[in-house]
Amino acid sequence: MTETLEAVSVEVAEREKQTIFQTYERLPIGEVMSASGSYLYTQDGKRYLDAIAGLGVNALGHSDPALVLAVQQQAERYLHLSNLYLQGPQVRLAEQLTRMTGWDKVFFTNSGTEAVEGAFKLARKYFSDPNKVGLVGLSNGFHGRTYGPLSVMDKPKYREGFGPFVPNTAVADVLDVASLRASVSEATAAVIVEVIQGEGGIHEMTEEFVIALHELREQYGFLIIADEIQSGVGRTGTFFAYEQFGLAPDIVVCAKAIGGGLPLGAILTSNTIASVFTPGSHGTTFGGNALACAAGSIVLDRLAADLQENILRLAPLFFSKLGELRERYPGMIHSVRGKGFMIGIEMHGSAKQIAQGLLTEHHIIVNVTGNEVIRLLPPLVWSEREINEFLYGFECMLKTLRN
Ligand SMILES: Cc1ncc(COP(=O)(O)O)c(C=O)c1O
């Protein structure tokens, strides 16, 4: 039986290689047949604890019953109408979002990178001045794979072979106030930042840098865009992570968790800034799709009902247990970083082996970023049970590799 299943999963892997662009390294666990709550189930009958939640997307875990029901009910009403029509699910989600965040207006997109592109366009149109079009990002940041985001990023692995990039763009050294100062001017329209760099390895912004960013905005009159695509929608313990860093952005972009598993992103801003996008000046065919918005409403309902509280209660416990492990294995764990359920465990050289061992021996899925950082983006519904399951597997790997 097992042999047959293995043969089938090898066959799927082969067919994938023959037909799909080879841009992703798939986890070597065969085909996933179903997923429920915090677990994935593969073709060979194994169960895996998912500690990265579809790369930060499955806020309610996999196939949450209320979310599935909302999508089914919406599918029976209509799947897609286009933005030619008024659609209740969009309006309901926008109301929830504005109420929960304090922003005035929402523009829905399909993905994170599309939200960032939209925010850049919005900033340039807001000034509508050919001498104020500069876009600035920070080193080690990640904002997406299309040309706007790539143009304000510096990592060769994302950019190599794709130039030339968008003119009037720059990258300042992250956390380096002098470099930021040298990178902005009267010609800057917007600076985009992640208060916690996600793909970059869970690195947090300093208070000094936030203060400098605010002062430079005051001096040059640019807009600050907070990229909350990975850190937003409750993951860090507040709706947006910037709230914990004292940052006051002008525009916020989010995606991933907002759709709970359906493709959805959003740009949030004030009435004044939003008003520069007039009918026809910006748009999208699928953005704000009714199914995605119906799912998003369930995510926000749950966040308000119990999930935000769940994270605030469990994250300190999780961090304190990880801190204890760091004390017990100082030669292996360099540091534990992040906020809420956005966690980076920086290792001294063993991150990849640990991730591999967690997968094959303990059936726990984590992700390694920035080479040495084990990144955890668990579903926001994790309880102490899943945290302990992870900690047990992680400590077993620490013991194995220390010897
Ligand atoms: C901070 C941040 N910005 C932007 C993006 C791009 O989002 P998407 O892959 O939906 O285009 C990501 C994706 O990982 C991200 O983490």
Coordinates of C-alpha atoms and ligand atoms in Angstrom, one line a residue:
M1 CA 0.0 0.0 0.0
T2 CA 2.7 2.5 1.1
E3 CA 4.8 1.6 -1.9
T4 CA 1.9 2.3 -4.2
L5 CA 1.3 5.7 -2.6
E6 CA 4.9 6.6 -2.8
A7 CA 4.9 5.7 -6.5
V8 CA 1.9 7.9 -7.0
S9 CA 3.5 10.9 -5.2
V10 CA 6.7 10.4 -7.2
E11 CA 4.6 10.4 -10.3
V12 CA 2.9 13.7 -9.3
A13 CA 6.3 15.2 -8.6
E14 CA 7.5 14.2 -12.1
R15 CA 4.4 15.6 -13.8
E16 CA 4.9 18.8 -11.9
K17 CA 8.5 19.1 -13.2
Q18 CA 7.3 18.5 -16.7
T19 CA 4.5 21.0 -16.8
I20 CA 5.1 23.8 -14.2
F21 CA 7.7 26.5 -14.2
Q22 CA 10.4 25.4 -11.8
T23 CA 10.3 28.4 -9.5
Y24 CA 9.4 26.7 -6.3
E25 CA 11.3 24.1 -4.2
R26 CA 8.4 21.9 -3.0
L27 CA 8.6 20.4 0.4
P28 CA 9.5 16.7 0.0
I29 CA 6.3 15.3 1.6
G30 CA 4.4 14.2 -1.5
E31 CA 1.0 15.6 -2.4
V32 CA -1.1 17.2 0.3
M33 CA -4.5 15.6 0.1
S34 CA -6.3 17.7 2.8
A35 CA -5.7 20.2 5.5
S36 CA -7.7 21.0 8.6
G37 CA -7.0 23.3 11.5
S38 CA -3.3 23.3 12.2
Y39 CA -2.5 20.1 10.3
L40 CA -1.8 19.0 6.7
Y41 CA -2.5 15.4 5.6
T42 CA -0.4 13.9 2.8
Q43 CA -1.0 11.2 0.3
D44 CA 0.9 8.6 2.3
G45 CA -1.4 9.2 5.3
K46 CA 1.0 11.3 7.4
R47 CA -0.1 14.3 9.4
Y48 CA 2.1 17.5 9.6
L49 CA 1.8 20.3 12.1
D50 CA 1.8 23.5 10.0
A51 CA 3.8 26.2 11.7
I52 CA 3.8 28.6 8.7
A53 CA 0.1 28.6 7.8
G54 CA 0.4 28.9 4.0
L55 CA 3.2 31.5 4.5
G56 CA 1.1 33.6 6.9
V57 CA -2.2 33.3 5.1
N58 CA -4.3 30.7 6.9
A59 CA -5.1 32.9 9.9
L60 CA -7.9 30.6 11.1
G61 CA -6.0 27.4 10.2
H62 CA -7.0 25.3 7.3
S63 CA -10.6 25.0 6.1
D64 CA -12.1 26.7 9.1
P65 CA -15.8 25.5 9.1
A66 CA -17.3 29.0 9.4
L67 CA -15.0 30.3 6.7
V68 CA -15.8 27.4 4.3
L69 CA -19.5 27.9 4.9
A70 CA -19.3 31.6 4.2
V71 CA -17.5 30.9 0.9
Q72 CA -20.0 28.2 0.0
Q73 CA -23.0 30.5 0.7
Q74 CA -21.4 33.3 -1.3
A75 CA -20.6 30.9 -4.2
E76 CA -24.3 30.0 -4.4
R77 CA -25.2 33.7 -4.6
Y78 CA -22.5 34.6 -7.1
L79 CA -18.8 34.0 -7.7
H80 CA -17.6 36.9 -9.7
L81 CA -19.4 40.0 -10.9
S82 CA -16.4 42.4 -11.6
N83 CA -16.1 45.9 -10.1
L84 CA -18.8 47.2 -12.4
Y85 CA -21.2 46.2 -9.6
L86 CA -22.0 47.0 -6.0
Q87 CA -21.2 44.0 -3.9
G88 CA -22.3 43.5 -0.3
P89 CA -19.3 41.3 0.7
Q90 CA -16.8 44.0 -0.3
V91 CA -18.7 46.8 1.5
R92 CA -19.1 44.7 4.6
L93 CA -15.4 43.8 4.8
A94 CA -14.4 47.4 4.1
E95 CA -16.6 48.5 7.0
Q96 CA -15.0 46.0 9.3
L97 CA -11.5 47.0 8.2
T98 CA -12.1 50.7 8.6
R99 CA -13.8 50.2 12.0
M100 CA -11.0 47.9 13.3
T101 CA -8.1 50.0 12.0
G102 CA -9.2 53.6 12.1
W103 CA -8.4 54.2 8.4
D104 CA -11.0 55.9 6.2
K105 CA -10.9 54.0 2.9
V106 CA -9.9 50.7 1.4
F107 CA -8.9 49.6 -2.1
F108 CA -9.0 45.8 -2.5
T109 CA -6.3 43.9 -4.5
N110 CA -5.6 40.2 -5.3
S111 CA -2.1 40.0 -3.7
G112 CA 0.5 41.8 -1.7
T113 CA 2.6 42.9 -4.6
E114 CA -0.4 44.4 -6.3
A115 CA -1.3 46.3 -3.1
V116 CA 2.3 47.7 -3.0
E117 CA 2.1 48.7 -6.7
G118 CA -1.2 50.5 -6.0
A119 CA 0.3 52.3 -2.9
F120 CA 3.2 53.6 -5.0
K121 CA 0.9 54.8 -7.7
L122 CA -1.3 56.4 -5.1
A123 CA 1.7 58.3 -3.6
R124 CA 2.9 59.6 -6.9
K125 CA -0.6 60.7 -7.9
Y126 CA -1.2 62.3 -4.6
F127 CA 1.7 64.7 -5.3
S128 CA 1.1 64.8 -9.1
D129 CA 4.4 66.6 -9.4
P130 CA 7.1 65.3 -11.8
N131 CA 9.7 66.5 -9.4
K132 CA 8.3 64.5 -6.5
V133 CA 8.2 60.9 -7.7
G134 CA 11.0 59.1 -5.7
L135 CA 10.2 55.8 -4.0
V136 CA 12.5 54.5 -1.3
G137 CA 12.7 51.1 0.4
L138 CA 15.0 49.7 3.0
S139 CA 17.8 47.1 2.6
N140 CA 16.9 43.5 3.4
G141 CA 13.2 44.3 2.8
F142 CA 10.7 42.3 0.8
H143 CA 7.7 43.9 -0.9
G144 CA 6.8 41.6 -3.8
R145 CA 7.9 40.4 -7.2
T146 CA 6.6 43.0 -9.6
Y147 CA 8.7 45.9 -10.8
G148 CA 7.7 48.6 -8.3
P149 CA 8.5 46.5 -5.2
L150 CA 11.6 44.9 -6.8
S151 CA 12.9 48.5 -7.5
V152 CA 13.0 49.4 -3.8
M153 CA 14.5 46.1 -2.7
D154 CA 18.2 45.2 -2.7
K155 CA 18.6 41.4 -2.4
P156 CA 20.2 40.0 -5.6
K157 CA 18.3 36.7 -5.2
Y158 CA 15.1 38.6 -6.1
R159 CA 16.5 41.0 -8.6
E160 CA 19.2 39.3 -10.6
G161 CA 18.4 39.1 -14.3
F162 CA 15.4 41.4 -14.1
G163 CA 16.8 44.9 -14.5
P164 CA 16.5 47.6 -15.5
F165 CA 14.3 48.7 -12.6
V166 CA 11.9 51.6 -12.2
P167 CA 13.8 54.9 -12.3
N168 CA 13.7 57.4 -9.3
T169 CA 13.9 54.5 -6.8
A170 CA 16.4 53.9 -4.0
V171 CA 17.2 51.6 -1.1
A172 CA 18.4 53.0 2.2
D173 CA 20.3 50.9 4.7
V174 CA 17.9 49.5 7.2
L175 CA 18.2 51.0 10.7
D176 CA 20.9 53.3 9.5
V177 CA 19.6 56.9 10.0
A178 CA 22.4 58.5 8.1
S179 CA 21.7 56.3 5.1
L180 CA 18.0 57.1 5.3
R181 CA 18.8 60.8 5.5
A182 CA 21.0 60.5 2.4
S183 CA 18.3 58.6 0.4
V184 CA 15.4 61.0 0.8
S185 CA 14.9 64.6 -0.4
E186 CA 12.2 67.0 -1.6
A187 CA 12.0 64.6 -4.6
T188 CA 10.8 61.7 -2.5
A189 CA 7.1 60.7 -2.8
A190 CA 7.1 57.7 -0.5
V191 CA 9.2 55.5 1.8
I192 CA 8.0 52.0 2.3
V193 CA 9.0 50.0 5.4
E194 CA 8.2 46.8 7.2
V195 CA 8.3 47.4 11.0
I196 CA 9.2 43.7 11.3
Q197 CA 11.0 42.4 8.2
G198 CA 9.5 39.1 7.4
E199 CA 11.3 37.5 4.5
G200 CA 14.4 39.3 5.7
G201 CA 14.5 37.2 8.9
I202 CA 12.2 38.8 11.5
H203 CA 14.2 41.9 12.2
E204 CA 12.4 44.7 14.1
M205 CA 12.7 48.5 13.5
T206 CA 14.2 50.6 16.2
E207 CA 12.6 53.6 17.9
E208 CA 15.5 55.8 16.8
F209 CA 14.8 54.9 13.2
V210 CA 11.0 55.5 13.5
I211 CA 11.7 58.9 15.0
A212 CA 14.1 59.8 12.2
L213 CA 11.6 58.6 9.6
H214 CA 8.9 60.9 11.1
E215 CA 11.3 63.8 11.2
L216 CA 12.4 63.4 7.6
R217 CA 8.7 63.1 6.5
E218 CA 8.1 66.4 8.3
Q219 CA 11.1 68.0 6.5
Y220 CA 10.5 66.7 3.0
G221 CA 6.8 66.0 3.0
F222 CA 6.8 62.4 1.6
L223 CA 4.4 59.7 2.5
I224 CA 5.2 56.7 4.7
I225 CA 3.8 53.3 3.5
A226 CA 3.7 50.6 6.1
D227 CA 4.0 47.1 4.5
E228 CA 1.9 44.9 6.8
I229 CA 1.4 42.2 4.3
Q230 CA 3.0 39.6 6.6
S231 CA 2.8 41.3 10.0
G232 CA -0.8 42.6 9.7
V233 CA -4.2 41.4 10.5
G234 CA -3.6 40.5 14.2
R235 CA -0.6 38.3 13.8
T236 CA 1.7 40.4 16.1
G237 CA -0.9 41.0 18.8
T238 CA -2.3 44.3 17.4
F239 CA -4.2 44.7 14.2
F240 CA -1.1 46.2 12.6
A241 CA 2.4 45.8 13.9
Y242 CA 3.2 49.4 13.4
E243 CA 1.0 50.3 16.3
Q244 CA 3.6 48.7 18.6
F245 CA 6.4 50.7 17.1
G246 CA 4.9 54.2 17.3
L247 CA 5.0 54.5 13.5
A248 CA 2.3 56.8 12.0
P249 CA 2.1 55.8 8.3
D250 CA 0.1 57.5 5.7
I251 CA -0.8 54.4 3.7
V252 CA -0.9 50.8 4.8
V253 CA -0.8 47.7 2.6
C254 CA -1.9 44.2 3.8
A255 CA -2.7 40.9 2.1
K256 CA -2.0 37.2 3.1
A257 CA -4.1 36.7 6.3
I258 CA -6.9 39.1 5.3
G259 CA -8.4 36.6 2.9
G260 CA -7.9 33.6 5.3
G261 CA -6.8 31.5 2.3
L262 CA -8.4 33.3 -0.6
P263 CA -6.4 35.7 -2.6
L264 CA -7.0 39.2 -1.2
G265 CA -5.0 42.3 -0.4
A266 CA -5.9 45.8 0.6
I267 CA -4.6 49.4 0.6
L268 CA -5.8 51.5 3.5
T269 CA -5.5 55.2 3.8
S270 CA -7.2 58.5 4.7
N271 CA -10.0 60.1 2.7
T272 CA -7.7 62.8 1.4
I273 CA -5.1 60.4 0.0
A274 CA -7.8 58.0 -1.3
S275 CA -9.6 60.7 -3.2
V276 CA -6.8 61.0 -5.8
F277 CA -7.8 57.7 -7.3
T278 CA -10.7 58.8 -9.3
P279 CA -13.0 56.5 -11.4
G280 CA -10.9 54.7 -14.0
S281 CA -7.6 55.9 -12.7
H282 CA -6.8 52.7 -10.9
G283 CA -8.6 49.3 -10.9
T284 CA -8.4 45.5 -11.0
T285 CA -10.6 42.8 -12.5
F286 CA -10.5 40.4 -9.5
G287 CA -9.5 42.6 -6.6
G288 CA -12.2 42.5 -3.9
N289 CA -13.7 39.3 -5.4
A290 CA -16.9 38.4 -3.5
L291 CA -15.6 34.9 -2.3
A292 CA -12.4 36.4 -0.9
C293 CA -14.2 39.2 0.8
A294 CA -16.8 36.8 2.4
A295 CA -13.8 34.8 3.7
G296 CA -12.1 38.0 4.9
S297 CA -15.2 39.0 7.0
I298 CA -15.0 35.7 8.8
V299 CA -11.3 36.3 9.6
L300 CA -12.0 39.7 11.0
D301 CA -15.1 38.4 13.0
R302 CA -12.9 35.8 14.6
L303 CA -10.0 38.2 15.3
A304 CA -12.4 40.5 17.2
A305 CA -14.2 37.6 18.9
D306 CA -11.3 35.7 20.3
L307 CA -8.1 35.4 18.2
Q308 CA -6.5 38.7 19.2
E309 CA -6.9 37.7 22.8
N310 CA -5.6 34.2 22.1
I311 CA -2.3 35.7 20.7
L312 CA -1.9 38.2 23.5
R313 CA -2.3 35.3 26.0
L314 CA -0.2 32.7 24.3
A315 CA 2.6 34.6 22.7
P316 CA 4.3 35.6 26.0
L317 CA 4.2 32.0 27.0
F318 CA 5.7 30.9 23.7
F319 CA 8.4 33.5 23.8
S320 CA 9.3 32.7 27.4
K321 CA 9.6 28.9 26.6
L322 CA 11.8 29.7 23.5
G323 CA 13.9 32.0 25.8
E324 CA 14.4 29.1 28.2
L325 CA 15.5 26.9 25.3
R326 CA 18.0 29.6 24.3
E327 CA 19.4 29.6 27.8
R328 CA 19.7 25.8 27.8
Y329 CA 21.2 25.7 24.3
P330 CA 23.3 28.9 24.0
G331 CA 25.7 27.4 21.5
M332 CA 22.8 26.6 19.1
I333 CA 20.2 29.4 19.5
H334 CA 21.5 32.8 18.7
S335 CA 18.4 34.8 19.4
V336 CA 14.6 34.7 19.5
R337 CA 12.9 37.7 17.8
G338 CA 9.5 39.0 16.7
K339 CA 6.1 39.7 18.2
G340 CA 2.9 37.7 18.8
F341 CA 2.8 34.8 16.3
M342 CA 5.5 36.2 14.0
I343 CA 8.6 34.6 15.4
G344 CA 12.2 34.2 14.2
I345 CA 14.6 31.8 15.9
E346 CA 18.1 32.6 14.7
M347 CA 20.4 29.6 14.9
H348 CA 24.2 29.3 15.0
G349 CA 24.6 27.4 11.8
S350 CA 21.9 24.6 12.1
A351 CA 18.7 26.2 10.9
K352 CA 18.4 24.1 7.8
Q353 CA 19.2 20.9 9.5
I354 CA 16.7 21.6 12.2
A355 CA 14.0 22.5 9.7
Q356 CA 14.8 19.3 7.8
G357 CA 14.7 17.2 11.0
L358 CA 11.5 18.8 12.2
L359 CA 9.9 17.9 8.9
T360 CA 11.1 14.3 8.5
E361 CA 11.3 13.1 12.1
H362 CA 8.6 15.2 13.9
H363 CA 6.3 16.1 11.0
I364 CA 6.4 19.8 11.8
I365 CA 6.6 22.3 9.0
V366 CA 8.7 25.5 9.5
N367 CA 10.4 27.8 7.1
V368 CA 14.0 29.1 7.0
T369 CA 14.6 32.8 6.0
G370 CA 17.7 34.8 5.9
N371 CA 19.8 31.6 6.0
E372 CA 19.9 31.1 9.7
V373 CA 16.4 32.1 10.9
I374 CA 13.7 29.5 11.6
R375 CA 10.5 31.4 10.9
L376 CA 7.2 30.6 12.6
L377 CA 4.0 32.1 11.3
P378 CA 1.5 29.7 12.9
P379 CA -2.2 29.9 12.4
L380 CA -3.7 32.4 14.8
V381 CA -5.8 29.6 16.2
W382 CA -2.9 27.7 17.8
S383 CA -3.4 26.7 21.4
E384 CA -1.0 25.6 24.0
R385 CA -1.2 22.1 22.6
E386 CA 0.3 23.0 19.2
I387 CA 2.9 25.3 20.9
N388 CA 4.0 22.4 23.1
E389 CA 4.0 20.0 20.1
F390 CA 6.3 22.4 18.3
L391 CA 8.5 23.0 21.4
Y392 CA 8.9 19.2 22.0
G393 CA 10.0 18.5 18.4
F394 CA 12.3 21.6 18.4
E395 CA 14.0 20.6 21.6
C396 CA 14.4 17.0 20.4
M397 CA 16.2 18.4 17.3
L398 CA 18.4 20.7 19.5
K399 CA 19.4 17.6 21.6
T400 CA 20.1 15.5 18.5
L401 CA 22.2 18.1 16.8
R402 CA 24.1 19.2 19.9
N403 CA 25.5 15.7 20.3
Ligands
LIG1 C1 6.2 42.1 3.7 C2 5.7 41.5 2.4 N1 5.4 42.4 1.4 C3 4.9 41.9 0.2 C4 4.8 40.6 -0.1 C5 4.3 40.1 -1.4 O1 3.0 39.6 -1.3 P1 2.5 38.6 -2.5 O2 3.3 37.4 -2.5 O3 1.1 38.4 -2.1 O4 2.6 39.4 -3.7 C6 5.1 39.7 0.9 C7 5.1 38.2 0.6 O5 5.7 37.4 1.3 C8 5.6 40.1 2.2 O6 5.9 39.3 3.1

